[in-house]
Amino acid sequence: MWLWPGQALYVGPSLQLDIHSGAVSCLAVGVDAEFTVEPEHGPRQRARTALVAARVRHRIVAGGSRMAFCYLDPASARERACHRMMRGGPDVARDHEHEAELVRLAASLEGDVPIPDARRWLDLAGPDGLAGSRDPRIRRAADRLAGPAGQRLAAKELAAEAGLSVSAFLRLFRAETGTTFRRYRLWARMLRAATLLETWPDLSTAAVESGFASPSHFSSAFHAMFGLRPSALFSQRVAISVAGRPEPITRK
């Protein structure tokens, strides 16, 4: 697992995912076979690459043993660029224009791969810095939420910084990102919990420090967002690399 501010990439066992609804967009890649996207509302789709928008309830049924899941910050140009390189509707898009290369590179990503190499995969999935970035007020708010103290920021505070009323800020945030402020902040808390695993002794402690009310709150939110319990993910060896840190850590 590789982590950047606002974004994350997982490559590993395909896992048995329940129906779930992501807080941010997710680019799914079948490393060794096609998979099926099963939206709660809409037809099933077979794909090797698929971008599922935030808040779309769905399940992914893997056809092979390994998958890549890339969670893209919806306040970034990267997420918008990824969508432009695929075909399909706003809820589920398919067939990334660099699909073959994304599959090939994902197959080479192991736990000891340094984060700059994983960043090359991320840049291929959705180049950053392209035209069409989000409203700068929402970009600044998202950056604040991704910061060390961002998990406890309230919409009222960020709205004031943006020079907007709370209702206008919440409407603009949703229009610009495709997700709600509350769900984006939940995503920021998830990323914060993952980055704290290097210094905190257990996941429960990291979760509470990241702004979750309790370990059970974290577990239920994790299941709703990713389709599995955190215990199912961390029951296997998971190497975590965080941007700006020299060495990955391995959770056993």
Tab-separated table of C-alpha atoms in Angstrom:
chain	number	residue	atom	x	y	z
A	1	MET	CA	0.000	0.000	0.000
A	2	TRP	CA	1.358	3.421	-0.999
A	3	LEU	CA	-0.006	6.654	0.474
A	4	TRP	CA	0.132	10.257	-0.698
A	5	PRO	CA	-1.816	13.287	0.567
A	6	GLY	CA	-5.400	12.601	-0.472
A	7	GLN	CA	-4.588	9.438	-2.433
A	8	ALA	CA	-3.737	5.781	-1.923
A	9	LEU	CA	-2.781	2.744	-4.007
A	10	TYR	CA	-3.253	-0.883	-2.942
A	11	VAL	CA	-1.907	-3.834	-4.935
A	12	GLY	CA	-2.361	-7.339	-3.587
A	13	PRO	CA	-4.825	-10.178	-3.030
A	14	SER	CA	-8.198	-9.437	-4.570
A	15	LEU	CA	-10.019	-10.003	-1.253
A	16	GLN	CA	-13.724	-10.773	-0.895
A	17	LEU	CA	-15.390	-7.383	-1.012
A	18	ASP	CA	-18.955	-6.729	0.115
A	19	ILE	CA	-21.097	-4.030	-1.442
A	20	HIS	CA	-19.725	-0.628	-0.470
A	21	SER	CA	-19.691	3.057	-1.356
A	22	GLY	CA	-16.375	4.873	-1.573
A	23	ALA	CA	-15.831	8.350	-0.195
A	24	VAL	CA	-13.630	9.141	-3.222
A	25	SER	CA	-13.278	7.762	-6.747
A	26	CYS	CA	-11.561	4.381	-7.098
A	27	LEU	CA	-9.675	3.121	-10.151
A	28	ALA	CA	-9.800	-0.693	-10.073
A	29	VAL	CA	-7.364	-2.741	-12.152
A	30	GLY	CA	-7.433	-6.505	-12.610
A	31	VAL	CA	-3.772	-7.455	-12.341
A	32	ASP	CA	-4.117	-10.945	-13.785
A	33	ALA	CA	-7.693	-11.117	-15.106
A	34	GLU	CA	-10.828	-9.129	-15.794
A	35	PHE	CA	-13.268	-8.416	-12.970
A	36	THR	CA	-16.949	-7.547	-12.700
A	37	VAL	CA	-18.343	-4.261	-11.375
A	38	GLU	CA	-21.812	-4.808	-9.904
A	39	PRO	CA	-23.507	-1.470	-9.165
A	40	GLU	CA	-26.449	-1.588	-6.784
A	41	HIS	CA	-28.422	0.216	-9.486
A	42	GLY	CA	-27.421	-0.490	-13.054
A	43	PRO	CA	-26.045	-3.283	-15.230
A	44	ARG	CA	-22.999	-5.367	-14.402
A	45	GLN	CA	-19.864	-4.553	-16.347
A	46	ARG	CA	-16.826	-6.690	-17.134
A	47	ALA	CA	-13.576	-4.750	-17.288
A	48	ARG	CA	-9.826	-4.856	-16.824
A	49	THR	CA	-9.829	-1.216	-15.671
A	50	ALA	CA	-12.806	0.656	-14.187
A	51	LEU	CA	-13.209	3.994	-12.426
A	52	VAL	CA	-16.052	3.953	-9.889
A	53	ALA	CA	-17.193	7.386	-8.751
A	54	ALA	CA	-17.521	8.412	-5.120
A	55	ARG	CA	-20.795	7.476	-3.366
A	56	VAL	CA	-21.735	4.801	-5.930
A	57	ARG	CA	-22.787	1.662	-4.080
A	58	HIS	CA	-21.252	-1.336	-5.804
A	59	ARG	CA	-19.361	-4.573	-5.437
A	60	ILE	CA	-16.294	-5.731	-7.347
A	61	VAL	CA	-16.000	-9.443	-8.045
A	62	ALA	CA	-12.437	-10.320	-8.999
A	63	GLY	CA	-11.730	-12.771	-11.767
A	64	GLY	CA	-8.123	-13.298	-10.709
A	65	SER	CA	-6.066	-13.497	-7.559
A	66	ARG	CA	-4.649	-9.940	-7.534
A	67	MET	CA	-6.194	-6.487	-7.881
A	68	ALA	CA	-5.016	-2.895	-7.772
A	69	PHE	CA	-7.233	-0.248	-6.182
A	70	CYS	CA	-6.215	3.388	-6.575
A	71	TYR	CA	-8.183	5.949	-4.547
A	72	LEU	CA	-8.029	9.372	-6.181
A	73	ASP	CA	-8.501	12.697	-4.423
A	74	PRO	CA	-11.634	14.156	-6.057
A	75	ALA	CA	-10.432	17.695	-5.342
A	76	SER	CA	-7.370	17.137	-7.547
A	77	ALA	CA	-6.750	17.475	-11.281
A	78	ARG	CA	-5.481	13.881	-11.188
A	79	GLU	CA	-8.940	12.383	-10.661
A	80	ARG	CA	-10.446	14.453	-13.454
A	81	ALA	CA	-7.584	13.511	-15.799
A	82	CYS	CA	-8.131	9.815	-15.076
A	83	HIS	CA	-11.805	10.091	-15.971
A	84	ARG	CA	-10.960	11.808	-19.258
A	85	MET	CA	-8.802	8.832	-20.244
A	86	MET	CA	-11.685	6.360	-19.886
A	87	ARG	CA	-15.043	5.809	-21.558
A	88	GLY	CA	-18.450	5.481	-19.948
A	89	GLY	CA	-20.816	7.369	-17.713
A	90	PRO	CA	-20.184	9.384	-14.560
A	91	ASP	CA	-20.808	6.472	-12.177
A	92	VAL	CA	-18.660	3.762	-13.779
A	93	ALA	CA	-16.134	4.408	-16.561
A	94	ARG	CA	-14.058	1.677	-18.228
A	95	ASP	CA	-11.089	0.946	-20.465
A	96	HIS	CA	-8.348	3.352	-19.418
A	97	GLU	CA	-6.347	4.449	-22.451
A	98	HIS	CA	-3.162	3.184	-20.762
A	99	GLU	CA	-4.818	-0.034	-19.599
A	100	ALA	CA	-2.151	-2.454	-20.848
A	101	GLU	CA	0.655	-0.466	-19.234
A	102	LEU	CA	-1.244	-0.036	-15.953
A	103	VAL	CA	-1.759	-3.813	-15.791
A	104	ARG	CA	1.882	-4.524	-16.618
A	105	LEU	CA	3.228	-2.099	-14.045
A	106	ALA	CA	0.773	-3.203	-11.351
A	107	ALA	CA	2.046	-6.760	-11.731
A	108	SER	CA	5.533	-5.520	-10.795
A	109	LEU	CA	4.461	-3.560	-7.710
A	110	GLU	CA	5.402	-5.420	-4.545
A	111	GLY	CA	5.625	-4.265	-0.944
A	112	ASP	CA	9.302	-3.277	-1.191
A	113	VAL	CA	8.824	-1.067	-4.255
A	114	PRO	CA	9.799	2.493	-3.259
A	115	ILE	CA	7.145	5.151	-3.400
A	116	PRO	CA	8.697	7.034	-6.384
A	117	ASP	CA	8.173	3.897	-8.501
A	118	ALA	CA	4.565	3.622	-7.337
A	119	ARG	CA	4.182	7.339	-8.123
A	120	ARG	CA	4.985	6.573	-11.755
A	121	TRP	CA	1.979	4.223	-11.812
A	122	LEU	CA	-0.169	6.955	-10.253
A	123	ASP	CA	1.012	9.498	-12.830
A	124	LEU	CA	0.090	7.097	-15.625
A	125	ALA	CA	-3.367	6.523	-14.131
A	126	GLY	CA	-4.091	10.249	-13.859
A	127	PRO	CA	-1.455	12.893	-14.599
A	128	ASP	CA	-1.462	15.775	-12.147
A	129	GLY	CA	-1.253	19.428	-13.054
A	130	LEU	CA	-3.450	19.287	-16.128
A	131	ALA	CA	-5.978	21.951	-16.986
A	132	GLY	CA	-9.335	21.649	-15.291
A	133	SER	CA	-8.300	21.587	-11.647
A	134	ARG	CA	-10.933	22.279	-9.025
A	135	ASP	CA	-12.014	25.618	-7.631
A	136	PRO	CA	-9.004	26.975	-5.663
A	137	ARG	CA	-11.159	27.528	-2.569
A	138	ILE	CA	-12.115	23.849	-2.529
A	139	ARG	CA	-8.559	22.810	-3.323
A	140	ARG	CA	-7.327	24.792	-0.306
A	141	ALA	CA	-10.033	23.270	1.915
A	142	ALA	CA	-9.087	19.760	0.766
A	143	ASP	CA	-5.416	20.469	1.468
A	144	ARG	CA	-6.340	21.618	4.962
A	145	LEU	CA	-8.354	18.452	5.575
A	146	ALA	CA	-5.403	16.324	4.438
A	147	GLY	CA	-3.063	18.036	6.900
A	148	PRO	CA	-2.074	16.681	10.326
A	149	ALA	CA	-4.913	18.484	12.147
A	150	GLY	CA	-7.423	18.388	9.317
A	151	GLN	CA	-9.466	15.462	10.556
A	152	ARG	CA	-11.149	17.606	13.196
A	153	LEU	CA	-11.798	20.699	11.069
A	154	ALA	CA	-15.432	21.757	10.832
A	155	ALA	CA	-17.204	22.955	7.715
A	156	LYS	CA	-17.936	26.261	9.468
A	157	GLU	CA	-14.223	27.024	9.859
A	158	LEU	CA	-13.317	26.134	6.278
A	159	ALA	CA	-16.317	28.012	4.907
A	160	ALA	CA	-15.155	31.160	6.705
A	161	GLU	CA	-11.651	30.750	5.261
A	162	ALA	CA	-13.203	30.448	1.790
A	163	GLY	CA	-15.348	33.547	2.313
A	164	LEU	CA	-18.589	31.572	1.952
A	165	SER	CA	-21.570	30.742	4.082
A	166	VAL	CA	-21.628	27.174	5.370
A	167	SER	CA	-24.484	26.182	3.033
A	168	ALA	CA	-22.773	27.741	-0.009
A	169	PHE	CA	-19.462	26.070	0.905
A	170	LEU	CA	-21.081	22.644	1.260
A	171	ARG	CA	-22.867	23.003	-2.084
A	172	LEU	CA	-19.667	24.102	-3.832
A	173	PHE	CA	-17.643	21.331	-2.218
A	174	ARG	CA	-20.056	18.677	-3.475
A	175	ALA	CA	-20.320	20.229	-6.941
A	176	GLU	CA	-16.536	20.428	-7.317
A	177	THR	CA	-15.595	17.019	-5.913
A	178	GLY	CA	-18.594	14.766	-6.498
A	179	THR	CA	-18.598	13.817	-2.820
A	180	THR	CA	-19.808	15.457	0.362
A	181	PHE	CA	-17.677	17.366	2.846
A	182	ARG	CA	-18.470	14.808	5.528
A	183	ARG	CA	-17.384	11.867	3.372
A	184	TYR	CA	-14.234	13.616	2.199
A	185	ARG	CA	-13.283	14.332	5.802
A	186	LEU	CA	-13.913	10.653	6.580
A	187	TRP	CA	-11.497	9.735	3.777
A	188	ALA	CA	-8.892	12.118	5.233
A	189	ARG	CA	-9.295	10.392	8.597
A	190	MET	CA	-8.755	6.986	6.968
A	191	LEU	CA	-5.527	8.167	5.367
A	192	ARG	CA	-4.376	9.707	8.633
A	193	ALA	CA	-4.981	6.431	10.476
A	194	ALA	CA	-2.895	4.562	7.897
A	195	THR	CA	0.008	7.000	8.126
A	196	LEU	CA	0.008	6.826	11.940
A	197	LEU	CA	0.629	3.079	11.921
A	198	GLU	CA	4.370	3.702	11.864
A	199	THR	CA	4.360	5.332	15.295
A	200	TRP	CA	1.279	4.006	17.073
A	201	PRO	CA	1.253	0.472	18.488
A	202	ASP	CA	-2.051	-0.702	17.038
A	203	LEU	CA	-4.715	0.208	14.522
A	204	SER	CA	-7.332	1.000	17.175
A	205	THR	CA	-5.121	3.656	18.755
A	206	ALA	CA	-4.286	5.148	15.367
A	207	ALA	CA	-7.989	5.245	14.475
A	208	VAL	CA	-8.960	7.181	17.619
A	209	GLU	CA	-6.042	9.591	17.127
A	210	SER	CA	-7.306	10.199	13.586
A	211	GLY	CA	-10.667	11.474	14.753
A	212	PHE	CA	-12.835	8.346	14.908
A	213	ALA	CA	-15.053	8.151	17.970
A	214	SER	CA	-14.021	4.574	18.770
A	215	PRO	CA	-12.373	1.512	17.185
A	216	SER	CA	-15.837	0.153	16.351
A	217	HIS	CA	-16.712	3.420	14.601
A	218	PHE	CA	-13.538	3.088	12.546
A	219	SER	CA	-14.265	-0.554	11.706
A	220	SER	CA	-17.830	0.121	10.547
A	221	ALA	CA	-16.761	3.153	8.496
A	222	PHE	CA	-13.922	1.140	6.921
A	223	HIS	CA	-16.338	-1.647	5.939
A	224	ALA	CA	-18.826	0.802	4.434
A	225	MET	CA	-16.086	2.537	2.437
A	226	PHE	CA	-14.004	-0.432	1.235
A	227	GLY	CA	-16.246	-3.494	1.491
A	228	LEU	CA	-14.276	-5.384	4.149
A	229	ARG	CA	-13.324	-5.067	7.800
A	230	PRO	CA	-9.866	-3.675	8.601
A	231	SER	CA	-9.083	-6.938	10.419
A	232	ALA	CA	-9.523	-8.794	7.106
A	233	LEU	CA	-7.003	-6.527	5.390
A	234	PHE	CA	-4.447	-6.451	8.176
A	235	SER	CA	-4.667	-10.175	8.920
A	236	GLN	CA	-2.200	-10.525	6.032
A	237	ARG	CA	1.225	-8.918	5.809
A	238	VAL	CA	0.716	-5.401	4.475
A	239	ALA	CA	3.656	-3.155	3.605
A	240	ILE	CA	2.773	0.552	3.880
A	241	SER	CA	4.846	3.241	2.155
A	242	VAL	CA	4.093	6.881	2.932
A	243	ALA	CA	5.266	9.782	0.771
A	244	GLY	CA	8.114	11.578	2.491
A	245	ARG	CA	9.237	8.582	4.581
A	246	PRO	CA	12.366	6.660	3.618
A	247	GLU	CA	11.307	3.091	4.331
A	248	PRO	CA	8.025	1.153	4.151
A	249	ILE	CA	6.606	-0.424	7.297
A	250	THR	CA	5.019	-3.882	7.367
A	251	ARG	CA	1.909	-4.655	9.404
A	252	LYS	CA	1.625	-8.319	10.350
